[in-house]
CSV table of C-alpha atoms in Angstrom, one decimal:
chain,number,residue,atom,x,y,z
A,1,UNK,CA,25.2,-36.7,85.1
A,2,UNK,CA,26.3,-36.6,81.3
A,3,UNK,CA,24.2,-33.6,81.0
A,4,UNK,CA,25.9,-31.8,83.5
A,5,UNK,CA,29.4,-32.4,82.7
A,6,UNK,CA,28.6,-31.1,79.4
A,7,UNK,CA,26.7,-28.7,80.6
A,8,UNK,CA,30.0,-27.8,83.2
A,9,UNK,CA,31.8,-28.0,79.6
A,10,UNK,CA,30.2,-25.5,77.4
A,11,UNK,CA,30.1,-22.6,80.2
A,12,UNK,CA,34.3,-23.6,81.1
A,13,UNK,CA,34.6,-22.8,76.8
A,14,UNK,CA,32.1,-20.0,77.2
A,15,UNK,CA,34.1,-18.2,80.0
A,16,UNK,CA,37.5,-18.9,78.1
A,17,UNK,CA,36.4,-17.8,75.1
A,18,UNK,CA,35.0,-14.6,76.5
A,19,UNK,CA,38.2,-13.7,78.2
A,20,UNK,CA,40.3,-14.2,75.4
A,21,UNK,CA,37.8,-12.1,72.9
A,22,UNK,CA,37.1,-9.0,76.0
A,23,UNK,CA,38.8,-5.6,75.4
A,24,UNK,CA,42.3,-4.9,76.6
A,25,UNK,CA,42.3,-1.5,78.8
A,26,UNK,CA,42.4,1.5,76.5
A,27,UNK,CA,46.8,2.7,77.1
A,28,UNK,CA,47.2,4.9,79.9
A,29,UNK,CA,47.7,8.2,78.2
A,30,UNK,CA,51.0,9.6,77.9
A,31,UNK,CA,52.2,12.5,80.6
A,32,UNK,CA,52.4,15.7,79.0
A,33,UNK,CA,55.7,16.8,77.6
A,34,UNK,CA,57.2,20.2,79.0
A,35,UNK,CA,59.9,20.9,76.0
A,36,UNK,CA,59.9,24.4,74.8
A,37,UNK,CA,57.9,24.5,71.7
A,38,UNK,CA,60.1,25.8,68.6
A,39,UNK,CA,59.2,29.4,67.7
A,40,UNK,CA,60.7,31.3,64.3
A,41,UNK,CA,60.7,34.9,63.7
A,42,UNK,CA,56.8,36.1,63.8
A,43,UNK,CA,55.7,36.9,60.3
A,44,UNK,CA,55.5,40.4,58.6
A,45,UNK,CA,51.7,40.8,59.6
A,46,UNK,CA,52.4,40.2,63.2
A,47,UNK,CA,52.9,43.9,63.3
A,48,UNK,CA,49.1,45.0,63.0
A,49,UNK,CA,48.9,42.7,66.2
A,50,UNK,CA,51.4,44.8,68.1
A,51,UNK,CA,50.6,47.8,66.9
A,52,UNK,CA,47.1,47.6,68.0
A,53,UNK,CA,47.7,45.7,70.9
A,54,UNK,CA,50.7,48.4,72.2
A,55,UNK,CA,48.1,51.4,71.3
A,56,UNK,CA,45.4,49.4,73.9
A,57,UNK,CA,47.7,49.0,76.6
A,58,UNK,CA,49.2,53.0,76.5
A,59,UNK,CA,45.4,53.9,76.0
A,60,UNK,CA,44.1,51.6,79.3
A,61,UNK,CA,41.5,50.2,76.1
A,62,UNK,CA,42.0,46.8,77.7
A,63,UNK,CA,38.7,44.8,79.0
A,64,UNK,CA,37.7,41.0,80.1
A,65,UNK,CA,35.1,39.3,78.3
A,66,UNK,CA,33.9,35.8,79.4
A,67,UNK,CA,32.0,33.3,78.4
A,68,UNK,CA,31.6,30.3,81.0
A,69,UNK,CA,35.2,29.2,81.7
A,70,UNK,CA,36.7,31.4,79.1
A,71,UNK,CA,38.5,34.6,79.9
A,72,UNK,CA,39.7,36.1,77.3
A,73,UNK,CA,41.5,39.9,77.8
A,74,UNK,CA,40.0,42.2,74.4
A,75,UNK,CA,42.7,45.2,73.3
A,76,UNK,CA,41.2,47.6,71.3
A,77,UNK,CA,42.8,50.2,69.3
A,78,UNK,CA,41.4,52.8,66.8
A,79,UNK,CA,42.9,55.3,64.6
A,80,UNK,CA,46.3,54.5,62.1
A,81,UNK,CA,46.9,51.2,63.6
A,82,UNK,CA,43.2,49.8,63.2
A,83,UNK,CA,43.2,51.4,59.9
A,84,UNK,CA,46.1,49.3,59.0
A,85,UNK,CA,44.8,46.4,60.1
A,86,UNK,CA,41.4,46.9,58.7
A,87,UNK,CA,42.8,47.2,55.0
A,88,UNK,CA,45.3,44.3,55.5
A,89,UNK,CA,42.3,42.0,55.9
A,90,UNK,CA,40.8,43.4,52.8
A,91,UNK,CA,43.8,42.2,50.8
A,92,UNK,CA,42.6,38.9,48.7
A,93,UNK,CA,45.5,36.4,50.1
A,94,UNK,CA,43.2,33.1,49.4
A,95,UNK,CA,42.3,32.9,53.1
A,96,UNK,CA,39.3,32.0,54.4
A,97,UNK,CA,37.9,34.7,56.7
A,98,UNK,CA,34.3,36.3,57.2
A,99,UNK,CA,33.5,40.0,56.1
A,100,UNK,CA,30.0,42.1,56.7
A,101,UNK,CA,28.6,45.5,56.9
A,102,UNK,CA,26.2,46.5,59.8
A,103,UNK,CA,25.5,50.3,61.0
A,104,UNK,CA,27.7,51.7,57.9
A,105,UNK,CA,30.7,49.9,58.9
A,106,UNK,CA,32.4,47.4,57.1
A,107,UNK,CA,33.7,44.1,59.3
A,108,UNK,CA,36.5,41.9,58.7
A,109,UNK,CA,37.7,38.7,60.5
A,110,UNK,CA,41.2,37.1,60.6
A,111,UNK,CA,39.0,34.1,60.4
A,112,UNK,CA,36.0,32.6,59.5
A,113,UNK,CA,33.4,33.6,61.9
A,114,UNK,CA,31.3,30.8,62.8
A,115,UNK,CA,28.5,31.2,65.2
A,116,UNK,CA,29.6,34.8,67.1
A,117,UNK,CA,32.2,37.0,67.7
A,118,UNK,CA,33.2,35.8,71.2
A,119,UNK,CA,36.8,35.3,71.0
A,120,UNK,CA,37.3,36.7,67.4
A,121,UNK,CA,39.7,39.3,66.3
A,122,UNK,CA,38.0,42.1,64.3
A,123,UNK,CA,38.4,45.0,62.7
A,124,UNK,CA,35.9,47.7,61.7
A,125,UNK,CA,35.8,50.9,59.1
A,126,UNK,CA,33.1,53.7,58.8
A,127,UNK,CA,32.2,56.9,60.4
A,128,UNK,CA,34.3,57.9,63.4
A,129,UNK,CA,37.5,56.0,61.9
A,130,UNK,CA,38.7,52.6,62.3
A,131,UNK,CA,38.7,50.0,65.2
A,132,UNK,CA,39.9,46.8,66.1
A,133,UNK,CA,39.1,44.3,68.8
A,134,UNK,CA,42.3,41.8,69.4
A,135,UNK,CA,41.9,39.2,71.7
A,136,UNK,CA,44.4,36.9,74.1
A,137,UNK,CA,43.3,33.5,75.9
A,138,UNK,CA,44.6,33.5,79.6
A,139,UNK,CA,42.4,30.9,80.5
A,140,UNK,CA,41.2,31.1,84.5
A,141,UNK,CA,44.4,32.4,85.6
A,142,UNK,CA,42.9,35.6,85.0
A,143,UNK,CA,40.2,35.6,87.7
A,144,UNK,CA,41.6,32.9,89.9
A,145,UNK,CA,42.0,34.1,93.7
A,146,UNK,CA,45.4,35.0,94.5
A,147,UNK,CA,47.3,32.5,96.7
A,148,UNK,CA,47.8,33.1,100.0
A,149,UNK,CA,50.4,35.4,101.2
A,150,UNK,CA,50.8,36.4,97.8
């Protein structure tokens, strides 16, 4: 009978012990918060962006690429405002972005390239002039069905 209330003992410890050492719940996380993000004037640059993306729109140059649950809209403009942009990314500002050649065109990134282009913005210079590939994020709002009545 010793045995057993000592037995009874050590698994009464055992069973404290283990609820005072076991993990608390991991916080609840916090709901998402709906202020405006602040925004300052856009930069100097943000220009070759417009340009290119304006000359896409009032040239219907404007596709959907995709890639599994990204939907991304691609502008692309050619001529002055791709050439702008082309030799803006040329100009050594210590940022990291990717640059090749393929086909007799030269390629530059606004940033580092790392497995593809999917989703990159690009520009391009050789024969036939200068182009540029811009792309937006719209996420699936882009393809969802319209709601009903709508």
């Amino acid at each position: 009978m010793r045995c057993l209330n000592g037995l009874v003992l050590m698994l009464a410890a055992a069973l404290v012990s283990a609820c005072a050492t076991s993990p608390s719940p991991p916080p609840a996380p916090a709901p998402p918060d709906f202020a405006e993000p602040v925004s300052v004037p856009a930069p100097g640059k943000s220009i070759l962006y417009t340009d290119c993306i304006a000359q896409a729109i009032s040239r219907d140059a404007v596709s959907r690429v995709s890639r599994g649950n990204a939907e991304l809209l691609r502008f692309t403009c050619s001529g002055a405002p791709a050439q702008r942009f082309h030799e803006a990314l040329g100009v050594g500002d210590g940022q990291v972005r990717s640059s090749w050649t393929g086909g007799g065109r030269t390629f530059r990134s606004t940033a580092e390239i790392q497995t593809d282009l999917f989703g990159a913005d690009y520009c391009s210079a050789g024969p036939g002039g200068a182009t540029c590939q811009i792309h937006l994020n719209t996420g699936p709002f882009l393809t969802a069905a319209p709601a009903a009545g709508g």
